[in-house]
PDB file of C-alpha atoms in Angstrom:
ATOM      1  CA  MET A1487       4.232  22.953 -23.171  1.00 43.00           C
ATOM      2  CA  PRO A1488       6.562  24.086 -26.247  1.00 47.00           C
ATOM      3  CA  ASP A1489       9.934  23.806 -25.646  1.00 49.00           C
ATOM      4  CA  GLU A1490      12.890  22.963 -28.250  1.00 90.00           C
ATOM      5  CA  LYS A1491      15.392  21.416 -25.459  1.00 95.00           C
ATOM      6  CA  ILE A1492      12.584  18.776 -24.328  1.00 96.00           C
ATOM      7  CA  LEU A1493      10.241  17.419 -27.473  1.00 97.00           C
ATOM      8  CA  TYR A1494       7.007  16.061 -26.551  1.00 97.00           C
ATOM      9  CA  GLU A1495       4.636  13.101 -29.381  1.00 97.00           C
ATOM     10  CA  VAL A1496       2.529  11.233 -28.685  1.00 97.00           C
ATOM     11  CA  LYS A1497       1.970   8.325 -31.083  1.00 96.00           C
ATOM     12  CA  ASN A1498       0.290   4.619 -31.214  1.00 94.00           C
ATOM     13  CA  LYS A1499      -0.786   5.267 -27.595  1.00 96.00           C
ATOM     14  CA  ILE A1500       2.640   6.051 -26.640  1.00 98.00           C
ATOM     15  CA  ALA A1501       4.744   8.799 -25.054  1.00 98.00           C
ATOM     16  CA  TRP A1502       7.584  10.049 -25.928  1.00 98.00           C
ATOM     17  CA  ILE A1503       9.733  12.851 -24.193  1.00 98.00           C
ATOM     18  CA  THR A1504      12.522  13.448 -24.854  1.00 98.00           C
ATOM     19  CA  LEU A1505      16.187  15.587 -23.703  1.00 97.00           C
ATOM     20  CA  ASN A1506      16.716  17.282 -27.043  1.00 96.00           C
ATOM     21  CA  ARG A1507      19.624  19.248 -25.567  1.00 95.00           C
ATOM     22  CA  PRO A1508      22.791  17.278 -27.047  1.00 94.00           C
ATOM     23  CA  GLU A1509      25.085  20.018 -27.402  1.00 93.00           C
ATOM     24  CA  SER A1510      25.549  20.239 -23.456  1.00 93.00           C
ATOM     25  CA  LEU A1511      25.080  16.514 -22.831  1.00 94.00           C
ATOM     26  CA  ASN A1512      21.859  17.211 -22.817  1.00 94.00           C
ATOM     27  CA  ALA A1513      22.120  18.268 -18.765  1.00 93.00           C
ATOM     28  CA  VAL A1514      18.916  19.445 -17.533  1.00 92.00           C
ATOM     29  CA  ASN A1515      18.560  22.806 -15.944  1.00 92.00           C
ATOM     30  CA  ARG A1516      15.220  24.932 -14.408  1.00 91.00           C
ATOM     31  CA  ASP A1517      13.716  25.514 -17.637  1.00 90.00           C
ATOM     32  CA  MET A1518      13.891  22.215 -18.376  1.00 92.00           C
ATOM     33  CA  VAL A1519      12.566  20.672 -15.675  1.00 93.00           C
ATOM     34  CA  LYS A1520       9.325  22.566 -15.596  1.00 93.00           C
ATOM     35  CA  ALA A1521       8.780  21.235 -19.431  1.00 94.00           C
ATOM     36  CA  ILE A1522       9.336  18.128 -18.646  1.00 95.00           C
ATOM     37  CA  VAL A1523       6.865  17.955 -15.267  1.00 95.00           C
ATOM     38  CA  GLY A1524       4.350  19.576 -17.808  1.00 94.00           C
ATOM     39  CA  TYR A1525       4.088  16.476 -20.845  1.00 96.00           C
ATOM     40  CA  CYS A1526       4.492  14.077 -17.316  1.00 96.00           C
ATOM     41  CA  ARG A1527       1.125  16.098 -17.312  1.00 95.00           C
ATOM     42  CA  ASP A1528      -0.179  15.916 -20.466  1.00 96.00           C
ATOM     43  CA  ALA A1529       0.637  12.178 -20.753  1.00 96.00           C
ATOM     44  CA  GLU A1530      -1.430  11.307 -17.478  1.00 96.00           C
ATOM     45  CA  GLU A1531      -4.449  13.622 -18.118  1.00 95.00           C
ATOM     46  CA  ASP A1532      -5.244  12.385 -21.914  1.00 95.00           C
ATOM     47  CA  PRO A1533      -7.148   8.684 -21.932  1.00 93.00           C
ATOM     48  CA  ASN A1534      -5.018   7.601 -25.054  1.00 93.00           C
ATOM     49  CA  VAL A1535      -1.920   7.028 -23.923  1.00 96.00           C
ATOM     50  CA  GLN A1536      -1.043   4.441 -21.898  1.00 96.00           C
ATOM     51  CA  VAL A1537       3.484   4.575 -21.882  1.00 98.00           C
ATOM     52  CA  VAL A1538       5.505   6.999 -20.983  1.00 98.00           C
ATOM     53  CA  ILE A1539       9.128   6.482 -22.998  1.00 98.00           C
ATOM     54  CA  PHE A1540      11.854   9.086 -21.935  1.00 98.00           C
ATOM     55  CA  LYS A1541      14.942   9.010 -24.226  1.00 98.00           C
ATOM     56  CA  ALA A1542      17.496  11.535 -25.613  1.00 97.00           C
ATOM     57  CA  ASN A1543      19.100  12.412 -28.488  1.00 97.00           C
ATOM     58  CA  GLY A1544      22.439  12.537 -28.934  1.00 95.00           C
ATOM     59  CA  GLU A1545      24.947   9.702 -28.521  1.00 93.00           C
ATOM     60  CA  ARG A1546      26.946  10.854 -26.181  1.00 95.00           C
ATOM     61  CA  ALA A1547      24.595  10.916 -23.262  1.00 96.00           C
ATOM     62  CA  PHE A1548      20.438  10.205 -22.108  1.00 96.00           C
ATOM     63  CA  SER A1549      21.996  12.830 -18.885  1.00 93.00           C
ATOM     64  CA  VAL A1550      25.143  14.465 -17.625  1.00 94.00           C
ATOM     65  CA  GLY A1551      22.610  15.439 -14.672  1.00 84.00           C
ATOM     66  CA  GLY A1552      22.025  19.129 -13.595  1.00 78.00           C
ATOM     67  CA  ASP A1553      23.072  21.498 -14.885  1.00 70.00           C
ATOM     68  CA  ILE A1554      25.574  22.558 -12.579  1.00 65.00           C
ATOM     69  CA  LYS A1555      26.326  25.305 -14.190  1.00 62.00           C
ATOM     70  CA  ASP A1556      22.906  26.531 -14.523  1.00 60.00           C
ATOM     71  CA  ARG A1557      23.431  26.244 -10.409  1.00 55.00           C
ATOM     72  CA  VAL A1558      26.119  28.379 -10.042  1.00 52.00           C
ATOM     73  CA  LYS A1559      24.356  30.992 -12.100  1.00 55.00           C
ATOM     74  CA  SER A1560      21.695  30.614  -8.936  1.00 52.00           C
ATOM     75  CA  ASN A1561      24.014  30.384  -6.147  1.00 47.00           C
ATOM     76  CA  GLU A1562      25.495  33.652  -6.806  1.00 46.00           C
ATOM     77  CA  ALA A1563      22.572  35.054  -7.666  1.00 49.00           C
ATOM     78  CA  GLY A1564      21.057  33.757  -4.609  1.00 53.00           C
ATOM     79  CA  THR A1565      17.893  32.935  -6.913  1.00 49.00           C
ATOM     80  CA  ALA A1566      18.291  28.700  -6.105  1.00 50.00           C
ATOM     81  CA  GLU A1567      15.743  27.629  -5.003  1.00 54.00           C
ATOM     82  CA  PRO A1568      16.017  25.226  -1.516  1.00 52.00           C
ATOM     83  CA  ALA A1569      14.811  21.282  -2.385  1.00 47.00           C
ATOM     84  CA  SER A1570      12.042  20.968   0.377  1.00 44.00           C
ATOM     85  CA  PRO A1571       9.204  18.210   0.258  1.00 44.00           C
ATOM     86  CA  LEU A1572       6.505  20.552   1.060  1.00 38.00           C
ATOM     87  CA  ILE A1573       6.986  20.838  -3.283  1.00 41.00           C
ATOM     88  CA  ALA A1574       6.389  17.138  -3.461  1.00 42.00           C
ATOM     89  CA  ARG A1575       3.195  17.217  -1.391  1.00 42.00           C
ATOM     90  CA  GLN A1576       1.075  20.371  -2.563  1.00 41.00           C
ATOM     91  CA  ASP A1577       0.872  18.169  -5.803  1.00 51.00           C
ATOM     92  CA  LYS A1578       2.028  15.680  -7.314  1.00 54.00           C
ATOM     93  CA  PHE A1579       3.438  17.385 -10.571  1.00 50.00           C
ATOM     94  CA  ASN A1580       5.412  19.113  -8.740  1.00 54.00           C
ATOM     95  CA  ALA A1581       8.716  18.923  -9.059  1.00 48.00           C
ATOM     96  CA  ILE A1582      11.530  19.301  -6.110  1.00 50.00           C
ATOM     97  CA  PRO A1583      13.938  21.648  -8.254  1.00 53.00           C
ATOM     98  CA  GLY A1584      16.747  20.428 -10.020  1.00 64.00           C
ATOM     99  CA  THR A1585      15.203  16.867 -11.562  1.00 82.00           C
ATOM    100  CA  PRO A1586      11.192  16.182 -12.535  1.00 91.00           C
ATOM    101  CA  ALA A1587      11.710  12.747 -10.929  1.00 92.00           C
ATOM    102  CA  PRO A1588       8.963  13.290  -7.896  1.00 92.00           C
ATOM    103  CA  ALA A1589       6.456  14.344 -11.432  1.00 94.00           C
ATOM    104  CA  ILE A1590       7.508  10.867 -13.248  1.00 95.00           C
ATOM    105  CA  ALA A1591       7.334   9.052  -9.710  1.00 94.00           C
ATOM    106  CA  ALA A1592       3.424   9.707  -9.610  1.00 94.00           C
ATOM    107  CA  MET A1593       2.049   8.639 -12.786  1.00 95.00           C
ATOM    108  CA  ASN A1594       0.234   6.346 -13.172  1.00 94.00           C
ATOM    109  CA  LYS A1595       0.586   5.577 -16.843  1.00 96.00           C
ATOM    110  CA  VAL A1596       3.344   3.093 -16.877  1.00 98.00           C
ATOM    111  CA  THR A1597       7.019   4.650 -17.696  1.00 98.00           C
ATOM    112  CA  MET A1598      10.337   3.224 -18.951  1.00 98.00           C
ATOM    113  CA  ALA A1599      13.676   5.472 -19.505  1.00 98.00           C
ATOM    114  CA  LEU A1600      15.954   4.233 -22.262  1.00 98.00           C
ATOM    115  CA  CYS A1601      18.948   5.055 -20.899  1.00 98.00           C
ATOM    116  CA  HIS A1602      22.215   5.556 -22.896  1.00 98.00           C
ATOM    117  CA  GLY A1603      26.379   6.917 -22.833  1.00 96.00           C
ATOM    118  CA  TYR A1604      26.368   8.944 -19.573  1.00 96.00           C
ATOM    119  CA  THR A1605      23.008   8.497 -17.518  1.00 97.00           C
ATOM    120  CA  VAL A1606      24.119  10.656 -13.874  1.00 94.00           C
ATOM    121  CA  GLY A1607      22.732  12.971 -11.175  1.00 90.00           C
ATOM    122  CA  THR A1608      19.701  13.869 -12.846  1.00 91.00           C
ATOM    123  CA  GLY A1609      19.255  11.313 -15.555  1.00 94.00           C
ATOM    124  CA  LEU A1610      19.786   8.427 -13.280  1.00 95.00           C
ATOM    125  CA  LEU A1611      17.072   9.449 -11.022  1.00 94.00           C
ATOM    126  CA  MET A1612      14.024  10.067 -13.841  1.00 94.00           C
ATOM    127  CA  SER A1613      15.014   6.952 -14.848  1.00 97.00           C
ATOM    128  CA  LEU A1614      14.541   5.431 -11.468  1.00 96.00           C
ATOM    129  CA  ALA A1615      11.392   7.214 -10.951  1.00 96.00           C
ATOM    130  CA  CYS A1616      10.456   5.014 -13.900  1.00 98.00           C
ATOM    131  CA  ASP A1617       8.816   1.236 -13.837  1.00 98.00           C
ATOM    132  CA  ILE A1618      11.054   0.286 -16.413  1.00 98.00           C
ATOM    133  CA  ARG A1619      15.084   0.744 -16.969  1.00 98.00           C
ATOM    134  CA  ILE A1620      16.815  -0.605 -20.954  1.00 99.00           C
ATOM    135  CA  ALA A1621      20.569   0.713 -21.114  1.00 98.00           C
ATOM    136  CA  ALA A1622      22.387   0.275 -24.315  1.00 98.00           C
ATOM    137  CA  GLU A1623      25.357  -0.912 -24.357  1.00 97.00           C
ATOM    138  CA  GLY A1624      28.611   0.677 -23.367  1.00 95.00           C
ATOM    139  CA  ALA A1625      26.565   3.319 -20.934  1.00 97.00           C
ATOM    140  CA  ARG A1626      27.968   4.562 -17.890  1.00 97.00           C
ATOM    141  CA  LEU A1627      25.304   4.920 -14.761  1.00 97.00           C
ATOM    142  CA  GLY A1628      25.460   6.549 -11.509  1.00 95.00           C
ATOM    143  CA  VAL A1629      24.825   9.320  -8.887  1.00 92.00           C
ATOM    144  CA  SER A1630      28.151  11.676  -8.614  1.00 87.00           C
ATOM    145  CA  GLU A1631      26.154  14.206  -6.357  1.00 85.00           C
ATOM    146  CA  VAL A1632      28.632  13.269  -3.381  1.00 86.00           C
ATOM    147  CA  ARG A1633      31.097  14.790  -5.348  1.00 86.00           C
ATOM    148  CA  LEU A1634      29.599  18.173  -5.914  1.00 82.00           C
ATOM    149  CA  GLY A1635      28.595  18.297  -2.160  1.00 84.00           C
ATOM    150  CA  PHE A1636      25.219  17.191  -2.971  1.00 82.00           C
ATOM    151  CA  MET A1637      23.964  13.817  -1.786  1.00 83.00           C
ATOM    152  CA  ALA A1638      21.526  11.896  -4.452  1.00 79.00           C
ATOM    153  CA  GLY A1639      17.592  13.069  -3.538  1.00 77.00           C
ATOM    154  CA  SER A1640      14.360  13.067  -5.216  1.00 78.00           C
ATOM    155  CA  GLY A1641      13.255   9.644  -4.095  1.00 84.00           C
ATOM    156  CA  GLY A1642      17.140   8.439  -5.489  1.00 86.00           C
ATOM    157  CA  THR A1643      18.359   7.035  -1.517  1.00 91.00           C
ATOM    158  CA  GLN A1644      14.954   5.459  -1.288  1.00 92.00           C
ATOM    159  CA  ARG A1645      14.437   3.442  -5.312  1.00 94.00           C
ATOM    160  CA  LEU A1646      17.193   2.404  -5.397  1.00 94.00           C
ATOM    161  CA  PRO A1647      18.113   0.439  -2.188  1.00 95.00           C
ATOM    162  CA  ARG A1648      14.425  -1.072  -2.729  1.00 95.00           C
ATOM    163  CA  ILE A1649      15.903  -2.162  -6.868  1.00 96.00           C
ATOM    164  CA  VAL A1650      19.133  -2.846  -6.302  1.00 96.00           C
ATOM    165  CA  GLY A1651      19.315  -4.417  -2.402  1.00 95.00           C
ATOM    166  CA  LEU A1652      20.831  -1.627   0.487  1.00 96.00           C
ATOM    167  CA  PRO A1653      24.398  -2.842   0.363  1.00 96.00           C
ATOM    168  CA  LYS A1654      24.894  -2.014  -3.825  1.00 96.00           C
ATOM    169  CA  ALA A1655      23.099   1.308  -2.441  1.00 95.00           C
ATOM    170  CA  LEU A1656      25.080   2.523  -0.764  1.00 95.00           C
ATOM    171  CA  GLU A1657      27.840   2.335  -2.970  1.00 95.00           C
ATOM    172  CA  ILE A1658      26.554   3.928  -5.718  1.00 94.00           C
ATOM    173  CA  CYS A1659      25.892   6.806  -3.653  1.00 92.00           C
ATOM    174  CA  LEU A1660      28.253   7.168  -0.861  1.00 94.00           C
ATOM    175  CA  SER A1661      31.122   6.360  -4.006  1.00 93.00           C
ATOM    176  CA  GLY A1662      29.905   8.643  -6.621  1.00 91.00           C
ATOM    177  CA  GLU A1663      31.843   5.843  -9.154  1.00 94.00           C
ATOM    178  CA  LEU A1664      30.081   5.635 -12.359  1.00 96.00           C
ATOM    179  CA  TYR A1665      29.486   1.702 -12.996  1.00 96.00           C
ATOM    180  CA  ASP A1666      28.777   0.016 -17.336  1.00 96.00           C
ATOM    181  CA  ALA A1667      25.745  -0.892 -18.015  1.00 97.00           C
ATOM    182  CA  ALA A1668      26.041  -5.018 -18.263  1.00 97.00           C
ATOM    183  CA  GLU A1669      26.867  -4.419 -14.375  1.00 96.00           C
ATOM    184  CA  CYS A1670      23.987  -2.827 -14.153  1.00 97.00           C
ATOM    185  CA  HIS A1671      21.908  -5.765 -15.726  1.00 98.00           C
ATOM    186  CA  ARG A1672      23.814  -8.073 -12.834  1.00 97.00           C
ATOM    187  CA  ILE A1673      22.976  -5.942 -10.352  1.00 97.00           C
ATOM    188  CA  GLY A1674      19.221  -5.258 -11.046  1.00 97.00           C
ATOM    189  CA  LEU A1675      19.372  -1.402 -11.894  1.00 97.00           C
ATOM    190  CA  VAL A1676      18.221  -2.057 -16.045  1.00 98.00           C
ATOM    191  CA  ASN A1677      15.578  -4.854 -17.203  1.00 98.00           C
ATOM    192  CA  GLN A1678      17.924  -4.613 -20.047  1.00 98.00           C
ATOM    193  CA  VAL A1679      20.851  -4.425 -21.872  1.00 98.00           C
ATOM    194  CA  VAL A1680      20.675  -4.043 -26.364  1.00 98.00           C
ATOM    195  CA  PRO A1681      23.232  -2.138 -28.993  1.00 98.00           C
ATOM    196  CA  TYR A1682      22.780   1.708 -29.242  1.00 97.00           C
ATOM    197  CA  ASP A1683      21.272   0.973 -32.445  1.00 96.00           C
ATOM    198  CA  GLN A1684      18.382  -1.480 -30.600  1.00 98.00           C
ATOM    199  CA  LEU A1685      17.628   1.475 -27.478  1.00 98.00           C
ATOM    200  CA  ILE A1686      14.255   2.655 -29.368  1.00 98.00           C
ATOM    201  CA  PRO A1687      13.220  -0.834 -31.039  1.00 98.00           C
ATOM    202  CA  ALA A1688      13.610  -2.544 -27.846  1.00 98.00           C
ATOM    203  CA  GLY A1689      11.839   0.307 -25.791  1.00 98.00           C
ATOM    204  CA  GLU A1690       8.435   0.066 -28.425  1.00 97.00           C
ATOM    205  CA  LYS A1691       8.707  -3.670 -28.457  1.00 97.00           C
ATOM    206  CA  LEU A1692       8.568  -3.971 -24.939  1.00 98.00           C
ATOM    207  CA  ALA A1693       5.890  -1.169 -24.780  1.00 98.00           C
ATOM    208  CA  GLN A1694       3.379  -3.417 -27.418  1.00 96.00           C
ATOM    209  CA  SER A1695       3.384  -5.839 -24.434  1.00 96.00           C
ATOM    210  CA  PHE A1696       2.417  -3.102 -22.020  1.00 96.00           C
ATOM    211  CA  LEU A1697      -0.279  -1.918 -24.746  1.00 95.00           C
ATOM    212  CA  LYS A1698      -1.999  -5.348 -24.837  1.00 93.00           C
ATOM    213  CA  GLY A1699      -3.044  -5.235 -21.033  1.00 93.00           C
ATOM    214  CA  ALA A1700      -5.834  -3.456 -19.979  1.00 93.00           C
ATOM    215  CA  PRO A1701      -4.998  -0.174 -18.860  1.00 93.00           C
ATOM    216  CA  LEU A1702      -6.727   0.014 -15.363  1.00 94.00           C
ATOM    217  CA  ALA A1703      -5.592  -3.463 -14.487  1.00 94.00           C
ATOM    218  CA  LEU A1704      -2.309  -2.212 -15.617  1.00 95.00           C
ATOM    219  CA  ARG A1705      -2.642   1.289 -13.355  1.00 94.00           C
ATOM    220  CA  TYR A1706      -3.479  -1.395 -10.117  1.00 95.00           C
ATOM    221  CA  ILE A1707      -1.111  -3.900 -10.339  1.00 96.00           C
ATOM    222  CA  LYS A1708       1.485  -0.692 -10.755  1.00 96.00           C
ATOM    223  CA  ASP A1709      -0.449   0.864  -7.618  1.00 96.00           C
ATOM    224  CA  ALA A1710      -0.254  -2.644  -5.532  1.00 96.00           C
ATOM    225  CA  ILE A1711       3.017  -3.289  -6.489  1.00 96.00           C
ATOM    226  CA  TYR A1712       4.174   0.165  -4.945  1.00 95.00           C
ATOM    227  CA  LYS A1713       2.511   0.515  -1.930  1.00 95.00           C
ATOM    228  CA  GLY A1714       2.489  -3.590  -1.059  1.00 95.00           C
ATOM    229  CA  MET A1715       6.881  -2.916  -1.272  1.00 93.00           C
ATOM    230  CA  ASP A1716       5.495   0.148   2.333  1.00 93.00           C
ATOM    231  CA  MET A1717       3.262  -3.060   3.806  1.00 95.00           C
ATOM    232  CA  THR A1718       3.479  -5.900   5.476  1.00 96.00           C
ATOM    233  CA  PHE A1719       3.234  -8.954   3.144  1.00 96.00           C
ATOM    234  CA  GLU A1720      -0.794  -9.448   5.252  1.00 95.00           C
ATOM    235  CA  GLN A1721      -1.521  -5.427   4.411  1.00 96.00           C
ATOM    236  CA  GLY A1722       0.120  -6.323   1.110  1.00 96.00           C
ATOM    237  CA  LEU A1723      -2.300  -8.907   0.198  1.00 96.00           C
ATOM    238  CA  ARG A1724      -4.972  -7.175   1.452  1.00 96.00           C
ATOM    239  CA  TYR A1725      -4.816  -4.492  -0.639  1.00 95.00           C
ATOM    240  CA  GLU A1726      -4.158  -6.735  -3.741  1.00 96.00           C
ATOM    241  CA  SER A1727      -7.421  -7.680  -2.770  1.00 96.00           C
ATOM    242  CA  ASP A1728      -9.502  -4.527  -2.799  1.00 95.00           C
ATOM    243  CA  LEU A1729      -7.903  -3.535  -5.906  1.00 95.00           C
ATOM    244  CA  GLN A1730      -8.750  -6.962  -7.656  1.00 94.00           C
ATOM    245  CA  SER A1731     -12.416  -6.412  -6.365  1.00 94.00           C
ATOM    246  CA  MET A1732     -11.853  -3.124  -8.115  1.00 94.00           C
ATOM    247  CA  VAL A1733     -10.858  -4.491 -11.759  1.00 93.00           C
ATOM    248  CA  MET A1734     -13.272  -7.370 -11.976  1.00 94.00           C
ATOM    249  CA  GLN A1735     -16.181  -4.890 -11.779  1.00 93.00           C
ATOM    250  CA  THR A1736     -14.685  -2.661 -14.724  1.00 93.00           C
ATOM    251  CA  GLU A1737     -15.910  -3.075 -18.748  1.00 92.00           C
ATOM    252  CA  ASP A1738     -12.091  -3.800 -19.513  1.00 93.00           C
ATOM    253  CA  ALA A1739     -12.553  -6.734 -17.642  1.00 93.00           C
ATOM    254  CA  LYS A1740     -15.470  -8.594 -19.739  1.00 93.00           C
ATOM    255  CA  GLU A1741     -14.182  -7.516 -22.592  1.00 91.00           C
ATOM    256  CA  GLY A1742     -10.915  -9.209 -22.494  1.00 92.00           C
ATOM    257  CA  PRO A1743     -12.568 -12.654 -21.180  1.00 92.00           C
ATOM    258  CA  LYS A1744     -14.535 -11.800 -24.461  1.00 91.00           C
ATOM    259  CA  ALA A1745     -12.734 -11.441 -26.887  1.00 90.00           C
ATOM    260  CA  PHE A1746     -10.438 -14.722 -25.928  1.00 92.00           C
ATOM    261  CA  VAL A1747     -12.875 -16.787 -26.472  1.00 93.00           C
ATOM    262  CA  GLU A1748     -13.281 -15.186 -29.735  1.00 91.00           C
ATOM    263  CA  LYS A1749      -9.814 -14.860 -30.743  1.00 89.00           C
ATOM    264  CA  ARG A1750      -9.917 -11.662 -31.328  1.00 91.00           C
ATOM    265  CA  PRO A1751      -7.549  -8.808 -30.005  1.00 90.00           C
ATOM    266  CA  ALA A1752      -9.577  -7.199 -26.841  1.00 89.00           C
ATOM    267  CA  ASN A1753     -10.934  -3.558 -27.134  1.00 89.00           C
ATOM    268  CA  TRP A1754     -10.249  -1.887 -23.991  1.00 89.00           C
ATOM    269  CA  LYS A1755     -12.010   1.124 -22.948  1.00 88.00           C
ATOM    270  CA  GLY A1756     -10.150   1.776 -20.120  1.00 84.00           C
ATOM    271  CA  ARG A1757     -12.864   2.296 -17.557  1.00 87.00           C
TER     272      ARG A1757
END
């Protein structure tokens, strides 16, 4: 799916999805949403990909959010699509109009967002849908939809309180204010804060630590943690036990201990 506004590259088991519209501060329009969703599908189906990293070109912004000019044109032309939860239910890689967040959240691969500059609206919703967020010093994060007459949808109002807690999530969503990287790290919104020129190296370093793990184990760990959040503790323990039984029957569960005893890197098969 060639699209110069969205770049896609796979290298060393890491898929890089790059927003490449710096002249518009990486504002995301509908064509870009379709491209990102398509690349999410490609990465999910590629057995050579274990980690997916989202980043953006241009020093000023990861993304300032959805393309408001695009939205205004659609409204005036009567072609704006109403957001519907049915869209996401039909196919996990069908995005709610305006954001690829549902497709990102649906991925079984480990996902990471490298946030810098303005990470606002759709930009933040994309990063919230990722498993890991690393921010550059000076980054400004927030959801400003309320100041445009919208609300933070596509899972934003559900993921944010699960990440930072209810009171702070309410403050962030209701105020539309932007928060600096240091504050975002303090409240747990981002995992790390690094200098801008170390953002990509920091992402690569963390990705390499994930790549040391077995692919199916990574997938089951994500599944256990996310689904367990919506279960009682006892239900979560049972679900974890079921997944543990499944992963222990894989070839990789035999390869891991063998590689440890032989003092060599494991040769994961993903089965």
